Coordinates of C-alpha atoms in Angstrom, one line a residue:
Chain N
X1 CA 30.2 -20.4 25.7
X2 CA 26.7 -20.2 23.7
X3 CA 28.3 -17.3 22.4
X4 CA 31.1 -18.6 20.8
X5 CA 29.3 -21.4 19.5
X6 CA 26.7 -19.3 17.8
X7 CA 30.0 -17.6 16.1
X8 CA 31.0 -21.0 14.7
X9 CA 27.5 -22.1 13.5
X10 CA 27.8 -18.8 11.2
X11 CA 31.6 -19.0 10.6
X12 CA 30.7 -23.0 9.2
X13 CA 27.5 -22.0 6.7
X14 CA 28.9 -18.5 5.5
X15 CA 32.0 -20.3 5.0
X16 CA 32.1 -20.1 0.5
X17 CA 28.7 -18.1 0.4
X18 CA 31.6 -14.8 0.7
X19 CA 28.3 -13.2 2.2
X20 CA 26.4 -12.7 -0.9
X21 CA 23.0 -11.8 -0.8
X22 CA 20.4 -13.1 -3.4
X23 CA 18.9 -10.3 -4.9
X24 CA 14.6 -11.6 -5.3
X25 CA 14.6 -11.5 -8.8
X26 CA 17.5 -13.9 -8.4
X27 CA 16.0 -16.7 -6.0
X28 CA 16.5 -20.3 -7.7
X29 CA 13.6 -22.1 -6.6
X30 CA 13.5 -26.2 -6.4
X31 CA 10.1 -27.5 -5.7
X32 CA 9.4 -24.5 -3.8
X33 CA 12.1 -24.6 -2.2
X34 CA 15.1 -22.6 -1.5
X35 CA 18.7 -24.0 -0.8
X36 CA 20.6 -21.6 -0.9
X37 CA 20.9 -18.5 2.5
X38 CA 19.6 -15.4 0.7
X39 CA 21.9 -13.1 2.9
X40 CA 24.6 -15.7 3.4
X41 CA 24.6 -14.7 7.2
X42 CA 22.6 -17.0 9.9
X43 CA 19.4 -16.0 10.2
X44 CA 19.3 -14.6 14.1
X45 CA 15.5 -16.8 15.7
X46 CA 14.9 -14.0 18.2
X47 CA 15.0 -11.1 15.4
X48 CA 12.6 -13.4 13.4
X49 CA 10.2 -13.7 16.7
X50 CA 9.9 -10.1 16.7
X51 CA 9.8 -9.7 13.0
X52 CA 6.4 -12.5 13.1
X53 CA 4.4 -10.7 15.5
X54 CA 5.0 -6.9 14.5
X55 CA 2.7 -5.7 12.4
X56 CA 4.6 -3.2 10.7
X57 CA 7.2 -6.0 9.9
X58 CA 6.3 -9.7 8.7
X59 CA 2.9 -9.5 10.3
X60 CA 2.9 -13.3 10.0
X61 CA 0.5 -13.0 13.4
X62 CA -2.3 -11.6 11.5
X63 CA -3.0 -15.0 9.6
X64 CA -1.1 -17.3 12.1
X65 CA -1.9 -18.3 15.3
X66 CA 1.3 -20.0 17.5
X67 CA 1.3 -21.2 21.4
X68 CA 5.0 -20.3 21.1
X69 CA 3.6 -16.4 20.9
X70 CA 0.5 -16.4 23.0
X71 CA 2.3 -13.5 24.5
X72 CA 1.3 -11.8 21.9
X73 CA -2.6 -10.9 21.7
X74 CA -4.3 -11.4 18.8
X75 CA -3.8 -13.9 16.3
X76 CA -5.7 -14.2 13.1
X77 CA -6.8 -18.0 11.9
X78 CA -6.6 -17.9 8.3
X79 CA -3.2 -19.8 8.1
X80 CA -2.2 -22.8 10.0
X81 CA -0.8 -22.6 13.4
X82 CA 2.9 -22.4 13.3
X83 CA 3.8 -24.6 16.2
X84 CA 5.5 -27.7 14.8
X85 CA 6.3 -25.9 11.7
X86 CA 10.4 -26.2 12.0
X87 CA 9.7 -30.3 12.4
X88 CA 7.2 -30.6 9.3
X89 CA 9.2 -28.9 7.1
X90 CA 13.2 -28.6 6.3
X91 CA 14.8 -25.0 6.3
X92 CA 15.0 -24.8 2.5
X93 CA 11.7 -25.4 2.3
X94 CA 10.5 -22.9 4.7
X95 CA 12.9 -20.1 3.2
X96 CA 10.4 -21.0 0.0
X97 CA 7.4 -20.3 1.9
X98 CA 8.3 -17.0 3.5
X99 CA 9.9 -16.1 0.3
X100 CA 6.9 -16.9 -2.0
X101 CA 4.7 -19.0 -0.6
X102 CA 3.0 -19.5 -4.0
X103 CA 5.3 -21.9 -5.5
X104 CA 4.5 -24.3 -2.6
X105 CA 0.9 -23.7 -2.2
X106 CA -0.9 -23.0 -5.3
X107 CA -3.1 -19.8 -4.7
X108 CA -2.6 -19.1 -1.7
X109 CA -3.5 -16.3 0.1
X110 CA -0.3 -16.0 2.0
X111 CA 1.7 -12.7 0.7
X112 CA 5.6 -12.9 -1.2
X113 CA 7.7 -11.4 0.8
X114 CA 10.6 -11.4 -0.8
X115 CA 9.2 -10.6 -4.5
X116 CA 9.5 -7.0 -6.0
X117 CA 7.4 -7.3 -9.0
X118 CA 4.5 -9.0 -11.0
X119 CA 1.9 -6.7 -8.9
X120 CA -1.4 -5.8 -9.5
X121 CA -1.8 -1.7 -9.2
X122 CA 1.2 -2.0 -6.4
X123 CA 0.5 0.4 -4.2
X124 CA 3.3 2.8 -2.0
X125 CA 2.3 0.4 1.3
X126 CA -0.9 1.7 2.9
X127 CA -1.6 5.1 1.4
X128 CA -3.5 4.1 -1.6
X129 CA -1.4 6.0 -3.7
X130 CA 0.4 4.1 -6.6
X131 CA 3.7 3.1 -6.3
X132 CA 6.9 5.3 -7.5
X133 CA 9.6 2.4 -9.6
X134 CA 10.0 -1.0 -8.2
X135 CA 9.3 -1.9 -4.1
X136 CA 11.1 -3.3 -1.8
X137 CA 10.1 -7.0 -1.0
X138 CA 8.5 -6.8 2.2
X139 CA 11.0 -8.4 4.1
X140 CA 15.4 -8.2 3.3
X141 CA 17.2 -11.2 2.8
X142 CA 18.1 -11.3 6.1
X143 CA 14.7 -10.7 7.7
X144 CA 14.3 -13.5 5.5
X145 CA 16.7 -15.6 7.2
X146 CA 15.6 -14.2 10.4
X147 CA 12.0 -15.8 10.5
X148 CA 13.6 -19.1 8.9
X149 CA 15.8 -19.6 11.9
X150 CA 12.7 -18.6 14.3
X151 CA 10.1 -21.2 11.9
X152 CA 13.5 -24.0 12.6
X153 CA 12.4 -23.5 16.6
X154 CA 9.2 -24.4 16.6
X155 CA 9.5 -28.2 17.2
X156 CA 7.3 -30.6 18.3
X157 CA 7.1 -31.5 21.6
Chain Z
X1 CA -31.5 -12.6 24.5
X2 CA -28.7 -10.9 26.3
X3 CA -28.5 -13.8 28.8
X4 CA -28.2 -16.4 25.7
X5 CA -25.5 -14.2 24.1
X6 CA -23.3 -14.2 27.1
X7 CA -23.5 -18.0 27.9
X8 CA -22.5 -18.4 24.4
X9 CA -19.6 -15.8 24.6
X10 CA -18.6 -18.1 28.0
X11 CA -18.8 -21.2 26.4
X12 CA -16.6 -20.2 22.8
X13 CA -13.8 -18.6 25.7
X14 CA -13.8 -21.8 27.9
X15 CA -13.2 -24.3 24.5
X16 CA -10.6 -22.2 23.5
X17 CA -7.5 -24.2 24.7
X18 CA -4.6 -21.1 24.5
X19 CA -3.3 -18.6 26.5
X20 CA -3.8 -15.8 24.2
X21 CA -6.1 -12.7 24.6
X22 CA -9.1 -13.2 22.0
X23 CA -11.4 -10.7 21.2
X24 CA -15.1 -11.3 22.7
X25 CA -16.6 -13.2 19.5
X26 CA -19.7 -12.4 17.7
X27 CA -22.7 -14.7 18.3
X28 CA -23.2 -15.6 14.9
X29 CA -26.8 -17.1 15.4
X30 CA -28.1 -14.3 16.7
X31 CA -31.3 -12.8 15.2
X32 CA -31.8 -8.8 14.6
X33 CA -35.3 -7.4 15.2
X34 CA -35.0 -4.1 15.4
X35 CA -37.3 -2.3 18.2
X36 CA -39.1 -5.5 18.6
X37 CA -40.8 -5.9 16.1
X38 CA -39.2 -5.4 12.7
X39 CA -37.7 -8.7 11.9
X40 CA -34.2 -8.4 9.4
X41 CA -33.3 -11.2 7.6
X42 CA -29.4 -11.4 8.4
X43 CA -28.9 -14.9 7.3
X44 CA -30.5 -16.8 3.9
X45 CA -29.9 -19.3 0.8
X46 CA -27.2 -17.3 -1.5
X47 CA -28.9 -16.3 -5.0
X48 CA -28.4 -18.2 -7.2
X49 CA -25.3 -16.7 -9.4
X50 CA -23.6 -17.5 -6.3
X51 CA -23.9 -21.6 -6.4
X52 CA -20.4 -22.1 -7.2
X53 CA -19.0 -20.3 -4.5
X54 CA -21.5 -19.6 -1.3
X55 CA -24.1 -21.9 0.0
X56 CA -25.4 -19.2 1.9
X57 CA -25.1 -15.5 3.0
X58 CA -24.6 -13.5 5.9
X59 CA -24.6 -9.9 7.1
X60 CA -21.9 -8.3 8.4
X61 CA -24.4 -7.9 11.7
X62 CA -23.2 -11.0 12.5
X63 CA -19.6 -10.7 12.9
X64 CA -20.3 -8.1 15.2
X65 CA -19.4 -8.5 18.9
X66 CA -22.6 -8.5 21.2
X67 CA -22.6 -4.5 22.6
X68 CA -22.3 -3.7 18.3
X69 CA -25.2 -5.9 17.7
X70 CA -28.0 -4.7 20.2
X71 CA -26.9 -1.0 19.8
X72 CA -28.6 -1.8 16.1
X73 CA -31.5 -3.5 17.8
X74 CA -32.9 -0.2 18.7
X75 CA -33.5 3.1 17.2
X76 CA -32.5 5.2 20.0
X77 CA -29.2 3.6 20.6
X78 CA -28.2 3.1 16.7
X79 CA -26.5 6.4 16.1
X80 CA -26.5 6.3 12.6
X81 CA -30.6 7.2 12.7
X82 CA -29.5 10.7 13.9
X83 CA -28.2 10.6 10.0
X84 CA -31.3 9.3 8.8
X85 CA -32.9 11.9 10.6
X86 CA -31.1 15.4 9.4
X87 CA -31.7 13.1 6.0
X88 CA -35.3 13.7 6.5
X89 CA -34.8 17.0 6.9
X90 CA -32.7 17.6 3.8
X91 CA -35.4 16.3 2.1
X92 CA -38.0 18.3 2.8
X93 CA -35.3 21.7 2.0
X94 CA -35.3 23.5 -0.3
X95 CA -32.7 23.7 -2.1
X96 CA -31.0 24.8 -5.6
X97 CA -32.0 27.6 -8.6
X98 CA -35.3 25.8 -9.0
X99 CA -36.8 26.6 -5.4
X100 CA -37.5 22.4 -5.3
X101 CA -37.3 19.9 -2.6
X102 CA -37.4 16.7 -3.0
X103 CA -41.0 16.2 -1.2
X104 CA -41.8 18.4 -4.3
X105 CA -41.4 15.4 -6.7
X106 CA -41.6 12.8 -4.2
X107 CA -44.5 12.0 -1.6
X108 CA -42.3 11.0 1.4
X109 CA -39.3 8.7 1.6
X110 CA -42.1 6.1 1.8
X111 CA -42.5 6.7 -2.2
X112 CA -38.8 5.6 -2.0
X113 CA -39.1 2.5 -0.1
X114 CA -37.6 0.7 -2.9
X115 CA -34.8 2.2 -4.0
X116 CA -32.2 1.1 -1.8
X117 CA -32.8 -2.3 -1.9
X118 CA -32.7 -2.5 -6.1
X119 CA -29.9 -0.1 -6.6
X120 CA -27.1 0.3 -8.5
X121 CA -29.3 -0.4 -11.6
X122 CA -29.5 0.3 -15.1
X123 CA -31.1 3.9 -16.2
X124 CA -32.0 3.7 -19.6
X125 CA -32.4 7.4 -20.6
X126 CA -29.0 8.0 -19.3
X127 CA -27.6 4.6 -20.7
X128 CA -25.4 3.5 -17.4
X129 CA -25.8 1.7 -13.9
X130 CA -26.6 4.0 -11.7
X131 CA -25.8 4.1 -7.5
X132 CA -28.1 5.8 -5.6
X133 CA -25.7 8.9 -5.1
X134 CA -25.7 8.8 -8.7
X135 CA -29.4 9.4 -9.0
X136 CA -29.6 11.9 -6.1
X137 CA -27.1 13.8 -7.6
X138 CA -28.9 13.9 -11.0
X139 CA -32.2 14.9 -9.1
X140 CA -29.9 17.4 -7.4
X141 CA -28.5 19.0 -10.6
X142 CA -30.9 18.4 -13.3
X143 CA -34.1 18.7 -11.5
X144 CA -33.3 21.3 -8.4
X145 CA -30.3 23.5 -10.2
X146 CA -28.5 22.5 -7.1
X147 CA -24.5 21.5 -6.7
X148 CA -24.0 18.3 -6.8
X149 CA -22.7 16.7 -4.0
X150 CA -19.5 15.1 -3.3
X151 CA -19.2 11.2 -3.2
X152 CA -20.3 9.7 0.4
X153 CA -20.4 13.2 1.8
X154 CA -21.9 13.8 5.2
X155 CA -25.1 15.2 2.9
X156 CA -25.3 12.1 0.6
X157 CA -24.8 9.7 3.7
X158 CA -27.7 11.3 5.3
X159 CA -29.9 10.8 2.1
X160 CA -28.7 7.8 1.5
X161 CA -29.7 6.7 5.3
X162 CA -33.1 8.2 5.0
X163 CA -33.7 5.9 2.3
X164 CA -32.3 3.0 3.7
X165 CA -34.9 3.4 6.8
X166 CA -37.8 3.2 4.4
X167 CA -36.7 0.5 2.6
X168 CA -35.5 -1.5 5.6
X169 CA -36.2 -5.0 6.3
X170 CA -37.1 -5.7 2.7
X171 CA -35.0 -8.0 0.3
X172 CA -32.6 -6.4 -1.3
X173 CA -32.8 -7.3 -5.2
X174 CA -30.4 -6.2 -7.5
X175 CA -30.9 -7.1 -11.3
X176 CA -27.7 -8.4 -12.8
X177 CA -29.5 -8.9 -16.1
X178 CA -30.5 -7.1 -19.5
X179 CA -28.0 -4.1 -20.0
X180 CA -26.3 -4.3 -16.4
X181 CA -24.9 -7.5 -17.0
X182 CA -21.5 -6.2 -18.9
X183 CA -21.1 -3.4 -15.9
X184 CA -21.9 -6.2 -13.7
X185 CA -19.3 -8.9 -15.2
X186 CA -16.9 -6.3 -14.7
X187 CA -17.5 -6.4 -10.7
X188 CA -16.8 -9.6 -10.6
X189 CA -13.5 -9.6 -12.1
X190 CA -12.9 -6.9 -10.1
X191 CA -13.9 -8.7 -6.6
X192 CA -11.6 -12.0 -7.8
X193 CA -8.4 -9.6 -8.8
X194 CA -5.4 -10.0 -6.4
X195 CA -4.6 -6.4 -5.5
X196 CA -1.6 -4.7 -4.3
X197 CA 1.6 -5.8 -3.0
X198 CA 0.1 -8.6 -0.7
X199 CA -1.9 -9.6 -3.9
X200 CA -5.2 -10.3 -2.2
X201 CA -9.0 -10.1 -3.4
X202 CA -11.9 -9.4 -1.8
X203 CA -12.7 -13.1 -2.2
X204 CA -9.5 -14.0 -0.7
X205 CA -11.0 -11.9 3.1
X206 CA -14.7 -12.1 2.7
X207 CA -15.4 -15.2 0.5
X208 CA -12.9 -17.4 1.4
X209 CA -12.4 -16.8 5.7
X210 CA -15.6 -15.1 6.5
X211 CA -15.9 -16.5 10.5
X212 CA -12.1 -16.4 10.6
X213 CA -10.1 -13.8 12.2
X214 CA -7.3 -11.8 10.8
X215 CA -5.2 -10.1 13.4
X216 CA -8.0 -9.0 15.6
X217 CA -10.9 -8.7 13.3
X218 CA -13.5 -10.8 12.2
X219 CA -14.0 -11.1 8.7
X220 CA -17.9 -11.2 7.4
X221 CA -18.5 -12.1 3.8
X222 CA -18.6 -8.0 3.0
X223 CA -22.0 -7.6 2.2
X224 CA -23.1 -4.3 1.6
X225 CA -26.6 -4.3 2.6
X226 CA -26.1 -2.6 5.7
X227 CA -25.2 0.9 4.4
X228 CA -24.5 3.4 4.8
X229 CA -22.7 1.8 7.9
X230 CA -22.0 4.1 11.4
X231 CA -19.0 3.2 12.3
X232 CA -17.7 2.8 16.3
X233 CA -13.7 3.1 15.0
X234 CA -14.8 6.8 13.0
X235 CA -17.9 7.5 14.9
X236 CA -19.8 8.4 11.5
X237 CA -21.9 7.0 8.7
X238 CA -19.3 5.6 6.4
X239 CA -20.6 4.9 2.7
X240 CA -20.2 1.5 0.1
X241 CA -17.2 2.9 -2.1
X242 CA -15.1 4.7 0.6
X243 CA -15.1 1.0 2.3
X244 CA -14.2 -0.6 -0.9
X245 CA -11.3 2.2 -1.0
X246 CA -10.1 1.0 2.6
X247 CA -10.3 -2.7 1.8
X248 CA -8.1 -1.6 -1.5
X249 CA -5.4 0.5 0.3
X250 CA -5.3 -2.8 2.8
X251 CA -3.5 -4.8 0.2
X252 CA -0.7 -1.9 -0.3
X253 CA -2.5 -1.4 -3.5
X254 CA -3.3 1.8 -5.8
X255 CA -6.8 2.1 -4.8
X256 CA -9.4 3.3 -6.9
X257 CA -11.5 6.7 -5.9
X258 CA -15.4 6.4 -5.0
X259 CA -17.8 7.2 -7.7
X260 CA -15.1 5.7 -10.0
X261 CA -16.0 3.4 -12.8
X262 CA -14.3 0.1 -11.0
X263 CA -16.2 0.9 -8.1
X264 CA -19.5 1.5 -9.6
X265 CA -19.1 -1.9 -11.5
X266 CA -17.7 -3.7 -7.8
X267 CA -20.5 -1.6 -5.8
X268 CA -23.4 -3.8 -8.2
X269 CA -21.5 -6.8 -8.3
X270 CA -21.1 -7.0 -3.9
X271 CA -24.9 -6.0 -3.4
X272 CA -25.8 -8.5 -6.2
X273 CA -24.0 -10.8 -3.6
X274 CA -26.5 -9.7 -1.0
X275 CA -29.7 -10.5 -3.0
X276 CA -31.9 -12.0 -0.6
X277 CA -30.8 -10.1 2.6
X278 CA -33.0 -7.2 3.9
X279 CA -32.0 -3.9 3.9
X280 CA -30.5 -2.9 7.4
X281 CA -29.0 0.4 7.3
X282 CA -27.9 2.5 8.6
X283 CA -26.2 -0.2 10.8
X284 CA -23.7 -0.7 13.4
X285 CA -20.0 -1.7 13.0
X286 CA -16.6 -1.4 14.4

């Protein structure tokens, strides 16, 4: 029953978006935010748990600190804490800050992840060596998508 | 002392309100004296080219969990005074086509009781800032006929901890003046440039969320005047520049090499940052 109404959910927003993915270089930004899905498939909120508190994914636990993941050990406090965040802020906007925080928050420290150029000595992830042609944002589209739908369940009680 | 720290660590777990494992914290008003007697000034006013930004600076010593921080309290448990040690020894050797030591030239590392605390600085007959492995290595070559040695090898670690025990507990005092000014300007844009694909700077960690935690460390404000450092997570004396490299690489950067011109420049600007701090190494980290 949940199943099939998952199904529709995706059916209803993909519906006219033929799937297309938004390549980053192509991301329309409106006051930092982002309307449009950048995979054009719903983004799955358990995937984007798991993509939050793995290190070698978003990492998003290394500067955030959530109740909704005090599974997890270790959270870093140089962000705020993510609980609440899918009530202060609306989807678009939240696909803006995972994408590129930047053009919310002016300076911030909080990585692009879905940005492939504009780097300073980009490096070929953590070896130190320089990078060979452009990288990959650090998240896909849909891992993208994935963390927005997660960020959408953390209401306020 | 160890009863204090404790209560404190108690007291910091029992406000926290969630769930989640944290690590034990540092006490950050903890005081180092080393064997009882040598007090190290951890904690003072920031100098004054750092007004804008810092009202006051802190060693790395105090981001340190409790077991990190006494191991430095006292010589026999600070491992990195074995290097300090075998640093003595290298410099009473012999050693290059000269048949010199450096006791030959120098009386004692107590001669050398400032060096470590003014260094990198400006050598006029060579017309460039100069780190101290710079300057060993031209007393190694030039004055010994001996190779020179490789940047923050186990050899130059050693020498570099020798010198840090006879200079320790006194201010460290890095001119940032006269001709070291453009080498040192150069340090500082280097600290405030967003590396790598996560585009951060060293301000972004150790200026701007020193006390905080990221993932499970602590970040301190990155101060260098507890080199060369022994390291828990390596179990050896690490140096200045291949940190710097580490912290690089962290940002999925191209990092730059030790004994590089970027880091020479960076190396004066972060110890200018410390100016006012004593001289602590070798210390104890994670």
């Amino acid at each position: 029953m949940k199943r099939i109404a998952t199904t529709l959910v995706v059916l209803g927003l993909t519906a006219g978006a033929a799937l297309a993915e938004v390549a980053p270089n192509d991301v329309a930004f409106e006051d930092g935010a982002i309307e449009q899905s950048l995979s054009g498939t719903a983004g799955n909120a358990e995937n984007g748990r798991k993509i939050a508190t793995t290190k070698s994914l978003g990492n998003c636990v290394s500067c955030h600190a959530a109740e909704a993941y005090a599974d997890v050990p270790f959270h870093g406090e140089i962000g705020p804490m993510l609980d609440g965040a899918g009530s202060r802020w609306e989807e678009a906007q939240l696909r803006g800050i995972v994408a590129n925080a930047k053009m919310i928050f002016e300076g911030t420290m909080m990585p692009a992840f879905y940005k492939t150029n504009g780097y300073i000595r980009p490096g070929n992830a953590y070896t130190g060596k320089a990078a060979e042609g452009d990288l990959p944002p650090l998240l896909s589209a849909q891992q993208v998508e994935d963390v927005v739908a997660y960020l959408m369940t953390l209401k306020d009680e | 002392m160890k009863t204090k720290m404790h209560r404190t660590v108690l007291g910091a777990a029992a406000l926290s309100a969630f769930a989640f494992a944290a690590p034990v914290l540092a006490d950050e008003d903890a005081e180092l004296i080393v064997n009882g007697d040598l007090s190290i000034v951890t904690k003072t006013a920031a100098p004054a080219h750092l007004s804008d930004s810092l009202d006051e600076i802190l060693s790395g010593w105090r981001f340190r969990n409790d077991d990190t921080q006494v191991m430095q309290m006292d010589d026999f448990d600070n491992p990195g005074m074995l290097g300090a040690d075998v640093g003595l020894d290298q410099f009473a050797a012999v050693m290059g086509s000269e048949g010199k030591s450096c006791a030959d030239c120098h009386d004692g590392p107590e001669s050398l009781s400032t060096v470590r605390a003014t260094y990198p600085k400006w050598n006029e007959a060579a017309g460039e800032v100069r780190t101290m492995q710079m300057q060993i290595n031209d007393c190694l070559t030039n004055q010994m006929g001996a190779e020179a040695e490789k940047y923050d090898s186990a050899k130059m670690l050693n020498f570099e901890a020798m010198l840090a025990v006879a200079a320790r507990g006194t201010p460290v005092n890095v001119a940032i003046d006269g001709p070291a000014q453009s080498v040192w300007e150069t340090g500082k844009e280097l600290y405030y440039t967003r590396f790598g694909q996560l585009e951060l700077s060293c301000a972004n960690c150790h200026e701007d969320n020193y006390g905080n935690m990221i993932r499970a460390d602590h970040l301190s404000q990155g101060q260098v005047n507890g080199f060369p450092t022994y390291r828990l997570k390596n179990a050896k004396l690490n140096g200045i520049q291949s940190r710097f490299k580490g912290c690089v690489r962290d940002t999925r950067a191209e990092t730059f090499n030790p004994g590089s011109p970027e880091f020479i420049a960076l190396e004066l600007y972060v110890a200018s940052r410390g100016n006012g701090l004593s001289v602590e190494g070798p210390s104890v980290r994670n």
